Coordinates of N, CA and C in Angstrom, one line a residue:
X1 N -23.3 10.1 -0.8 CA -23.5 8.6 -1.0 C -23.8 7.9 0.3
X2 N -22.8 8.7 1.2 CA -22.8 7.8 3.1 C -24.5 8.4 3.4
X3 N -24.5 9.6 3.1 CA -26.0 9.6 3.7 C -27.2 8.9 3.6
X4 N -26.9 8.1 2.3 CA -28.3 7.4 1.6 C -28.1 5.9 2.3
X5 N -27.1 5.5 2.6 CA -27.0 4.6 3.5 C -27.5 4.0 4.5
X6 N -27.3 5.2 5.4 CA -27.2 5.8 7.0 C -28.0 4.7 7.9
X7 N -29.2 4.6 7.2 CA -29.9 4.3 8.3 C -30.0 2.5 8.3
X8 N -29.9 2.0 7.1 CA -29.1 0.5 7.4 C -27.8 0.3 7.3
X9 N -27.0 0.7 7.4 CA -25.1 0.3 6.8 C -24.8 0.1 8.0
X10 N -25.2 -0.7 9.4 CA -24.5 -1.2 10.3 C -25.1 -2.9 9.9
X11 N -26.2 -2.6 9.5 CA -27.1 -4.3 9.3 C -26.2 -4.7 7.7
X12 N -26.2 -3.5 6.9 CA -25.5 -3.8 5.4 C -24.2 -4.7 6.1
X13 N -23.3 -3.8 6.8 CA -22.1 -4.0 6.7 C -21.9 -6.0 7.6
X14 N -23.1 -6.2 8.3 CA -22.9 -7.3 9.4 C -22.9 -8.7 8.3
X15 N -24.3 -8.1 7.5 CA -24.1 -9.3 6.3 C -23.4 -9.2 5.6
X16 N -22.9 -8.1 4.7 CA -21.6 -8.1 3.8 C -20.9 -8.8 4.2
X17 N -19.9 -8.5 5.9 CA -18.9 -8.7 6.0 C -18.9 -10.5 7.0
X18 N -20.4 -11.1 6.4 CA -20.5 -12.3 6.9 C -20.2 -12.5 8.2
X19 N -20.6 -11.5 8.7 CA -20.6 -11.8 10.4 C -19.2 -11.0 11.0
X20 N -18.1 -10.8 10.3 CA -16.8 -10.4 11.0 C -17.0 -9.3 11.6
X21 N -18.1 -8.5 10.4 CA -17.7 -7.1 11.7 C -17.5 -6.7 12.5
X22 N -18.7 -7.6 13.6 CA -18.7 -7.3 14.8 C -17.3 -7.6 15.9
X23 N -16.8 -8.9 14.8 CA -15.2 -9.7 15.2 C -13.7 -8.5 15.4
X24 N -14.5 -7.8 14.3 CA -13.0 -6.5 13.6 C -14.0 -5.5 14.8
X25 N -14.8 -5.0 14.9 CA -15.1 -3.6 16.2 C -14.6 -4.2 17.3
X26 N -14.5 -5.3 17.9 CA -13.9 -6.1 19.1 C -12.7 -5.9 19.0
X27 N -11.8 -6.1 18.2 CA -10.6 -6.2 18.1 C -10.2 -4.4 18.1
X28 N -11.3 -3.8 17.7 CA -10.5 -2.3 17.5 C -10.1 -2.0 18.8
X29 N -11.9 -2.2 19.5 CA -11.6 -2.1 20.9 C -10.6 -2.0 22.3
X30 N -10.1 -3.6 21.9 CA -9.6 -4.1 22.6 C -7.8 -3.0 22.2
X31 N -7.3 -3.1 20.6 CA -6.5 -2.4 21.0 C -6.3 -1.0 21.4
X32 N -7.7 0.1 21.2 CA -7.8 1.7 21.9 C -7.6 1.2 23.0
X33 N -7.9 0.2 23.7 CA -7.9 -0.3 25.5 C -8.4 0.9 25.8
X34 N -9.7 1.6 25.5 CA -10.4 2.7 26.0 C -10.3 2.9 27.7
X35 N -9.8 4.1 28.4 CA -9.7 3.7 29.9 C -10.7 5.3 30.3
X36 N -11.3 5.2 31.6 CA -11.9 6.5 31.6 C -10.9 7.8 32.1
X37 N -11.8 9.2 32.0 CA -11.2 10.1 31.9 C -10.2 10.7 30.1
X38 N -10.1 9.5 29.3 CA -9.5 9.6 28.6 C -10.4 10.2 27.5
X39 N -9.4 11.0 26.2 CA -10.4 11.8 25.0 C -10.2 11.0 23.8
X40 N -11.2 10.5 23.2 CA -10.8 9.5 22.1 C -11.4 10.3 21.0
X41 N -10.9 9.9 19.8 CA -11.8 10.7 18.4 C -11.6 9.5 17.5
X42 N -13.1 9.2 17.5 CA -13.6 7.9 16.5 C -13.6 8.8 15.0
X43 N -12.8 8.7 14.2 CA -13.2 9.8 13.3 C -13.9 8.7 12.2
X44 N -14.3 8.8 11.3 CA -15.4 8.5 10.4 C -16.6 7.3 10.9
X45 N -16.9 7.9 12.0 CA -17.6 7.1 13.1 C -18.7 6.8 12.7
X46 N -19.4 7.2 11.3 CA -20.7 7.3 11.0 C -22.0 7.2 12.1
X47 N -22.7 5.9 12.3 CA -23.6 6.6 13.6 C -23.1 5.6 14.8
X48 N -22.0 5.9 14.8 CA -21.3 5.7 16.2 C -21.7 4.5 16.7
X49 N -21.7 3.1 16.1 CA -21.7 2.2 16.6 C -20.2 2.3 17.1
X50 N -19.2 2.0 16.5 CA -17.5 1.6 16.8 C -16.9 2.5 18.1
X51 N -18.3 3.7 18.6 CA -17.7 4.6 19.1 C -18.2 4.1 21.1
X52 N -19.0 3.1 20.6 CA -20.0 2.7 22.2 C -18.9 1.6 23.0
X53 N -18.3 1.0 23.0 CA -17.4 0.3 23.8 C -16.4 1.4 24.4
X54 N -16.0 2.4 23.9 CA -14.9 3.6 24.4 C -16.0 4.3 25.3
X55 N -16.7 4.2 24.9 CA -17.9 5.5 25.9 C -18.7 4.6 27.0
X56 N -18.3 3.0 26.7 CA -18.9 2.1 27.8 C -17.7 1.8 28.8
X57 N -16.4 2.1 28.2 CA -15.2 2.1 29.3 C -15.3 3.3 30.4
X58 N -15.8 4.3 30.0 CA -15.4 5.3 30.8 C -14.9 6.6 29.8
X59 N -14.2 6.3 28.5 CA -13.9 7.4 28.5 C -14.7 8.6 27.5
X60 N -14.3 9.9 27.2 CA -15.1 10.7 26.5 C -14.5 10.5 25.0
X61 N -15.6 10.2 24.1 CA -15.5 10.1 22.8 C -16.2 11.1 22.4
X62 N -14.9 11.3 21.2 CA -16.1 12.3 19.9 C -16.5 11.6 19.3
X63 N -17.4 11.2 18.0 CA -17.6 10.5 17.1 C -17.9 11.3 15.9
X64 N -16.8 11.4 14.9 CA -16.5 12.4 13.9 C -16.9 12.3 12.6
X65 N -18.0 12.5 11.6 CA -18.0 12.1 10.5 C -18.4 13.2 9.3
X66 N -18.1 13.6 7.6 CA -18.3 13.7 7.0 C -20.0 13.9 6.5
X67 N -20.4 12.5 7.0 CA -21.9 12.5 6.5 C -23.0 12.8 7.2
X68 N -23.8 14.4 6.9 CA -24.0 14.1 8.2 C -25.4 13.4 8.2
X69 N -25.6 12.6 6.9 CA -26.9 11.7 7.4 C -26.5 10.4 8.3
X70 N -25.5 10.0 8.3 CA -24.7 9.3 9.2 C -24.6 10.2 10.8
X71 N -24.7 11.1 10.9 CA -24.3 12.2 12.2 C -25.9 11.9 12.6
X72 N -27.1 12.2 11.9 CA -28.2 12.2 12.1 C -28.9 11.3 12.7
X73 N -28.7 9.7 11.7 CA -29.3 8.4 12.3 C -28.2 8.4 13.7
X74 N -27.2 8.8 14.2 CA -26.2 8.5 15.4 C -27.0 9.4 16.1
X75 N -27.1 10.4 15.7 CA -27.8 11.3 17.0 C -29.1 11.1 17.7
X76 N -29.9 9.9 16.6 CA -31.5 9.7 17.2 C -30.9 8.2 17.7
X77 N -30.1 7.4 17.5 CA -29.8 6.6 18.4 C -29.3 6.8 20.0
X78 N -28.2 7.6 19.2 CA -27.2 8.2 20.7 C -27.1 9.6 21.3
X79 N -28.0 10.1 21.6 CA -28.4 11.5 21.7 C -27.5 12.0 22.7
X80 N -27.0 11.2 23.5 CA -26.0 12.1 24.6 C -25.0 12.1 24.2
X81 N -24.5 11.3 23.0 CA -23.1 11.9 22.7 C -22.3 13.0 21.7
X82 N -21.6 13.8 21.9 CA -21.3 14.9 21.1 C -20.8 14.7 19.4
X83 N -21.7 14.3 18.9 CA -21.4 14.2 17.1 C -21.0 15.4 16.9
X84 N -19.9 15.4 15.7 CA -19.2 16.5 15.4 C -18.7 16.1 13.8
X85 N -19.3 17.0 12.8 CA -19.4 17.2 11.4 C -17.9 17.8 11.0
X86 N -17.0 17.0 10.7 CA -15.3 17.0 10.0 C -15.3 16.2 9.0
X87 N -13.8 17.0 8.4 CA -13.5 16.7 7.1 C -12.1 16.3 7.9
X88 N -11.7 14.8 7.5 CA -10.7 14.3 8.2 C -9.5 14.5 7.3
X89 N -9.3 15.9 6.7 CA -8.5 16.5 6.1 C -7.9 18.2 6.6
X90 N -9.1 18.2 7.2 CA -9.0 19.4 8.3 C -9.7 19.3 9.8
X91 N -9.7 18.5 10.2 CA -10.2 18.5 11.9 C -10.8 19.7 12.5
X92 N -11.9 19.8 12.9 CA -11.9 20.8 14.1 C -11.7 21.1 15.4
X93 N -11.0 20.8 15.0 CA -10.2 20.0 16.7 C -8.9 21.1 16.9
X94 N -8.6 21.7 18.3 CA -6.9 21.7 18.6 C -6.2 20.7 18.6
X95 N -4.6 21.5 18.5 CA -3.6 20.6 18.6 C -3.7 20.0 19.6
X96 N -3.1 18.8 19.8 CA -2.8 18.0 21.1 C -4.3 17.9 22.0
X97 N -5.6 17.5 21.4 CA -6.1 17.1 22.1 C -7.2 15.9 22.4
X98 N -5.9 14.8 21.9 CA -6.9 13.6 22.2 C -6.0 12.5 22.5
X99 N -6.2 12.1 23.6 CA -5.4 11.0 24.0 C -5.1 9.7 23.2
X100 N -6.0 9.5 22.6 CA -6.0 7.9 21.3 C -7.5 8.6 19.9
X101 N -6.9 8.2 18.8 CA -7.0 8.3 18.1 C -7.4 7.2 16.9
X102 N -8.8 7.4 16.6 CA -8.7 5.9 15.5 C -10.0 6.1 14.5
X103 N -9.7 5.2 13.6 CA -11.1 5.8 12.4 C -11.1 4.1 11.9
X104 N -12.2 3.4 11.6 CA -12.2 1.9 10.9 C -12.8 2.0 10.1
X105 N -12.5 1.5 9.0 CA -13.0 1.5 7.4 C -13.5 3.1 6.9
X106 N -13.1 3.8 7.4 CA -12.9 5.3 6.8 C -11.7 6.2 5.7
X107 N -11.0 5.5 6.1 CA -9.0 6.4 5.2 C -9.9 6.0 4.4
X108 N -10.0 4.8 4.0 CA -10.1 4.2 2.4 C -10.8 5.6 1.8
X109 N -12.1 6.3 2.3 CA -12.9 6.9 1.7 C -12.2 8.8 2.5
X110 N -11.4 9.3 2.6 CA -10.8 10.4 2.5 C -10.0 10.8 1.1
X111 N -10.0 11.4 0.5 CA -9.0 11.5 -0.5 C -7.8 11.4 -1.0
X112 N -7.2 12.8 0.4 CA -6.1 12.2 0.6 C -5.4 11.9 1.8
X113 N -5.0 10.4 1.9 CA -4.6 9.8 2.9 C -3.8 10.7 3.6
X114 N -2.7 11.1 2.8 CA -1.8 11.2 4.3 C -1.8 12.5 4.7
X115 N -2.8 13.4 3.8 CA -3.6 14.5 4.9 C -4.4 14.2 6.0
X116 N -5.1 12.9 6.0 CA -6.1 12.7 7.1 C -4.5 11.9 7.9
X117 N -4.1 11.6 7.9 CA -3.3 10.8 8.9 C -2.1 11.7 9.5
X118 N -1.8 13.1 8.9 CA -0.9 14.3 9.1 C -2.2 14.7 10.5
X119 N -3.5 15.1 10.1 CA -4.1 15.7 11.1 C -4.4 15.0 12.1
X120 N -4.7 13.4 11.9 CA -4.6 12.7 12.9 C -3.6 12.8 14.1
X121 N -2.6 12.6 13.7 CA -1.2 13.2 14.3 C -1.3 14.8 15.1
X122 N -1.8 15.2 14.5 CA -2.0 17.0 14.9 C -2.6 17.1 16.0
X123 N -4.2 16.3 15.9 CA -5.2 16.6 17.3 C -4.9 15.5 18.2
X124 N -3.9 14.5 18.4 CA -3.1 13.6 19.4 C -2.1 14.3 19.8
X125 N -2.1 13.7 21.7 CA -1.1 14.6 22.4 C 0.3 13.7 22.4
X126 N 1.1 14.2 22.5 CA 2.4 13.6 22.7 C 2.4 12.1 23.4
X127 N 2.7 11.3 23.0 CA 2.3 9.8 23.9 C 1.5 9.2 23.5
X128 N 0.4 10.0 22.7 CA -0.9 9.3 22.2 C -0.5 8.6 21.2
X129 N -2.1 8.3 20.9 CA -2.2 6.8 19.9 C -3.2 7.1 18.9
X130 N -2.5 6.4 17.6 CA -3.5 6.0 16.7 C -3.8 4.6 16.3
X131 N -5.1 4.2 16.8 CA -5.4 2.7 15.9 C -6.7 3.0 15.0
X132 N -6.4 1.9 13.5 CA -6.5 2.1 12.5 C -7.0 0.8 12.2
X133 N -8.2 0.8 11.6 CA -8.8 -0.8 11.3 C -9.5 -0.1 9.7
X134 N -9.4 -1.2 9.1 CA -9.1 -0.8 7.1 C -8.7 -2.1 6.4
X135 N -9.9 -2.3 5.7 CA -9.3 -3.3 4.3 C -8.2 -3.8 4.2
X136 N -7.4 -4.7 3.5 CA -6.3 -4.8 3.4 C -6.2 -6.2 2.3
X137 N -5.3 -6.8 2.6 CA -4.6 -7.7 1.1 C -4.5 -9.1 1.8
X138 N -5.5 -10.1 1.8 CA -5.6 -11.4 2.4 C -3.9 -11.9 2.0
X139 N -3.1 -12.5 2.9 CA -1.6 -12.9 3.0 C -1.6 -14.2 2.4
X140 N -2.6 -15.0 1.8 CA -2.6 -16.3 1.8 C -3.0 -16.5 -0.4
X141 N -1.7 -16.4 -1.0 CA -2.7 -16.3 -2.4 C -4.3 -17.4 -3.1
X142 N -4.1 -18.1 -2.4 CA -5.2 -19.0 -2.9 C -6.6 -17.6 -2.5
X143 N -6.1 -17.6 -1.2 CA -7.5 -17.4 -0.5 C -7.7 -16.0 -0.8
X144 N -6.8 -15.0 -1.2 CA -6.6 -13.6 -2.1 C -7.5 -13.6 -3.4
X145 N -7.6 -14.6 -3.9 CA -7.8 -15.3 -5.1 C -9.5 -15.3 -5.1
X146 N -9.8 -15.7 -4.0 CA -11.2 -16.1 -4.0 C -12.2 -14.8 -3.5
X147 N -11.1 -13.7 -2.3 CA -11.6 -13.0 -2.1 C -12.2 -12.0 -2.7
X148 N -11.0 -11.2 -3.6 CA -11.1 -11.1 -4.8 C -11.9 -11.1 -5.6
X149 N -12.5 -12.2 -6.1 CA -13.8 -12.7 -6.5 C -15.0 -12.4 -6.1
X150 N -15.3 -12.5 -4.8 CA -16.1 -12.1 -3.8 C -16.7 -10.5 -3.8
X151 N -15.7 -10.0 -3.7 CA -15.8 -8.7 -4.0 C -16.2 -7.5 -5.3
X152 N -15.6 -8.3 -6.1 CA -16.4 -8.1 -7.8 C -17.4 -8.5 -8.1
X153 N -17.6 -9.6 -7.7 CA -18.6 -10.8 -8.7 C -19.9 -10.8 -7.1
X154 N -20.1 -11.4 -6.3 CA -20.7 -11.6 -5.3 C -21.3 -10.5 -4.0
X155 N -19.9 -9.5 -4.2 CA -20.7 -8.8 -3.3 C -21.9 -7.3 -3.8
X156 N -21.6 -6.9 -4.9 CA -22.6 -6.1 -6.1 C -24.4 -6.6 -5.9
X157 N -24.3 -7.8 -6.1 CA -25.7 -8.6 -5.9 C -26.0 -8.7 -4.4
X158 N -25.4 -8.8 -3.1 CA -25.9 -9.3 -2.3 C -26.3 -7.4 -1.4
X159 N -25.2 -6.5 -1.9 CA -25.4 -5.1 -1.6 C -27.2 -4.7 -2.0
X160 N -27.4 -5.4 -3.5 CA -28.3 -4.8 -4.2 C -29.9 -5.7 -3.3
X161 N -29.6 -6.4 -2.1 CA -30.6 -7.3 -1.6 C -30.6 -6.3 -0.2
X162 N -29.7 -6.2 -0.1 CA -29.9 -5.6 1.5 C -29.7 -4.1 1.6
X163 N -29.3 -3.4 0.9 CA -28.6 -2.0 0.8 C -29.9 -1.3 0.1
X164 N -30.3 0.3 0.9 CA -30.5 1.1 0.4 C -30.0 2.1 -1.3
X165 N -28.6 1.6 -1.3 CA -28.3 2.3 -2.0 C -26.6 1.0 -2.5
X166 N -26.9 0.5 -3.4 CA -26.1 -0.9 -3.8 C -24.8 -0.1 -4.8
X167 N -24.9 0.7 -5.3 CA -23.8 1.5 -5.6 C -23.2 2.0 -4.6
X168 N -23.5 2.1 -3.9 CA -22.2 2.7 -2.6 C -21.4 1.6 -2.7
X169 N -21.9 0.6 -2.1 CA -21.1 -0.9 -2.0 C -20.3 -1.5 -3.1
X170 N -20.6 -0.8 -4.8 CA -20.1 -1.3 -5.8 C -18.5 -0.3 -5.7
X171 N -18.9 1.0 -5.3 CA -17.8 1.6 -5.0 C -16.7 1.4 -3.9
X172 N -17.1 0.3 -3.4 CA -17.0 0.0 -1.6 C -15.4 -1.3 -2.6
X173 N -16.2 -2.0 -3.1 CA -15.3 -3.4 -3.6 C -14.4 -2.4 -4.6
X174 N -14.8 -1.8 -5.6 CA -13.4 -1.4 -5.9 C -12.3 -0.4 -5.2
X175 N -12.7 0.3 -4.3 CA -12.0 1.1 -3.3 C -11.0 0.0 -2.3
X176 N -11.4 -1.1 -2.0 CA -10.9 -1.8 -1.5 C -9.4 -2.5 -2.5
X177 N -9.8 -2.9 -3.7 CA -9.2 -3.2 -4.5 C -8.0 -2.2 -5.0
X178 N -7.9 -0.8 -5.0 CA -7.2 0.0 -5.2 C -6.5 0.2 -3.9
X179 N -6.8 -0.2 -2.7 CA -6.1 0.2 -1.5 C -5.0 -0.4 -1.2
X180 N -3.5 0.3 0.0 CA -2.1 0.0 -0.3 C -2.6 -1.3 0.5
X181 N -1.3 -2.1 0.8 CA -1.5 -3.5 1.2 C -0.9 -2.8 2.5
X182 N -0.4 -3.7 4.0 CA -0.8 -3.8 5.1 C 0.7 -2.6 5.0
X183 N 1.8 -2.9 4.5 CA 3.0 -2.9 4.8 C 3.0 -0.9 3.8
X184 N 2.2 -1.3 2.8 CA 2.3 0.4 2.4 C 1.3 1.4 3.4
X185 N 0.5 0.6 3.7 CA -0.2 2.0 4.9 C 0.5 2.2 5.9
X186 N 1.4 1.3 6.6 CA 2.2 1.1 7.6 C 3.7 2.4 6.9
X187 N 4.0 2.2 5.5 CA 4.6 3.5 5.3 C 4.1 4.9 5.3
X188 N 3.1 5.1 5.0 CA 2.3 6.2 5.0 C 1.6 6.8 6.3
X189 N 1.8 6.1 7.4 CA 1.9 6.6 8.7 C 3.5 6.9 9.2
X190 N 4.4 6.7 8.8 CA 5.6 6.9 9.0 C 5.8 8.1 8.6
X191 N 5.5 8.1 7.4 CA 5.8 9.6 6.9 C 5.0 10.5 7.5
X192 N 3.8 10.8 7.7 CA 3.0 11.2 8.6 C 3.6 11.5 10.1
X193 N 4.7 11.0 10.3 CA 5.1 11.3 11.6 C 5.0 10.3 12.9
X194 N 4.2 9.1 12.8 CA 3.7 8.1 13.7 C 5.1 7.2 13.6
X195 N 5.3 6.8 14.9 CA 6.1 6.6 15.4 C 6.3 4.4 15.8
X196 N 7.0 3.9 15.9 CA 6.3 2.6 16.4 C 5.2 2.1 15.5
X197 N 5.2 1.9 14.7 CA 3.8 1.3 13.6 C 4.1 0.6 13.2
X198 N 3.0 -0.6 13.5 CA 2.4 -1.6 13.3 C 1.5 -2.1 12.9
X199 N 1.4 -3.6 12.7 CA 0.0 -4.0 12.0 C -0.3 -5.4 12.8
X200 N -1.6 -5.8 12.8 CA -1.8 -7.2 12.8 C -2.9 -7.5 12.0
X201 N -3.1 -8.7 11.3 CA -3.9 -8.9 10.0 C -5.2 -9.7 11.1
X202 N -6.3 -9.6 10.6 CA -7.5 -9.7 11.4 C -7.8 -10.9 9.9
X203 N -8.7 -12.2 10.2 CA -9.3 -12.4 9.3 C -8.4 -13.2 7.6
X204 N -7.0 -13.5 8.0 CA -6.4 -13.5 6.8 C -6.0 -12.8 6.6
X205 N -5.5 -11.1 6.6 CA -5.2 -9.8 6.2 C -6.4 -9.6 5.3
X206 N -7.7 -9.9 5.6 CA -9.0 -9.2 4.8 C -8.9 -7.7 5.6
X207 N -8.2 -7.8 6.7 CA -8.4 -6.4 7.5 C -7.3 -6.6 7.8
X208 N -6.9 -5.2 8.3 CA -5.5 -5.5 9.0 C -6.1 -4.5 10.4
X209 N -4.7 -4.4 11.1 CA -5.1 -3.4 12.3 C -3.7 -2.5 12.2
X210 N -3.6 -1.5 12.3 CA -2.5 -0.6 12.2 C -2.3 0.3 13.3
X211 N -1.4 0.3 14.5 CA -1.5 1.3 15.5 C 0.1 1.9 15.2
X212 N 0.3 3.3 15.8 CA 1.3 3.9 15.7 C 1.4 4.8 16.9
X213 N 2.6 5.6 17.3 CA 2.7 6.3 18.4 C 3.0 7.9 18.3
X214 N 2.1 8.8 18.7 CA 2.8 10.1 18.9 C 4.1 10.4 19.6
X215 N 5.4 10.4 19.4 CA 6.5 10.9 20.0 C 6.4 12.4 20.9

């Protein structure tokens, strides 16, 4: 489905998400505080836009994805960086080897969660980090109310204007709709083993941001 996408879903995703996305990649940024020398794994990086502010800090990014028509449009953009074809259920990665750790709008689409967030845990070294940017449950009911709406009703038609493939995106609004709210994903890295976890709501809680700590 991500492959039929690939080659517009950074222009899909700027109009869908009415301009924020670029607001939500800023904010991921800022909290990886990417520094050089350091190993980062963008995992469902698709074609590694989310992955160019960490590789413009200095440090070495992998950019990790599933699809590899998504791996493919990243690789004719970004040819010098090392794309690498994972199942964020099994990594191919060693233990302990990445200093920060983060995937945005990806969990939603792994199966099962807290396998991908068990291995997350696994290829981070002691001290490291995971930040996590993902859907979530606007905090405000009126405005829950409307989003809601948006997502059923409004965004179906506007996918079907700009999208290669407008069923991904019908799949996209109910995937969102089934997902835990800020405070259940924040348990499901706990169990997972992450340590110190937290959130901050981006947007209303239309997104949240979720970081946690390797012990």
């Amino acid at each position: 489905m991500f492959d039929d996408v690939a080659a517009n879903y950074d222009l899909t995703n700027d109009v869908l998400s009415l301009g924020q996305a670029r607001l939500w990649r800023k904010e991921v940024a800022r909290a990886v505080d990417a520094r050089p020398a350091q190993k980062i794994l963008d995992l469902a990086a698709g074609t590694a836009t989310s992955s160019q502010p960490f590789a413009r800090a200095g440090a070495y990014v992998v950019p990790c994805d599933f699809s590899i028509g998504m791996l493919r449009v990243g690789k004719e953009r970004h040819p010098w960086m090392p794309f690498t074809a994972g199942d964020g259920t099994k990594l191919p990665f060693k233990d302990e080897t990445f200093d920060t750790v983060t995937i945005s709008f990806g969990l939603r689409n792994i199966q099962d969660t807290g396998a991908a967030l068990s291995e997350l845990y696994r290829v981070t070294k002691p001290g490291g980090r995971v930040v996590i940017c993902e859907f979530s449950q606007p905090t405000w009911a009126p405005f829950r109310t409307v989003y809601t709406e948006y997502l059923m009703r409004a965004l179906p038609p506007v996918a079907r204007a700009v999208s290669s493939n407008p069923d991904a995106y019908v799949y996209l609004a109910e995937s969102i709709r089934a997902w835990p709210d800020q405070a259940g994903l924040a348990t499901l890295l706990q169990k997972a083993g992450w340590s110190d976890v937290a959130w901050r709501d981006l947007t209303g809680g239309v997104v949240a941001l979720h970081r946690g700590v390797r012990r």
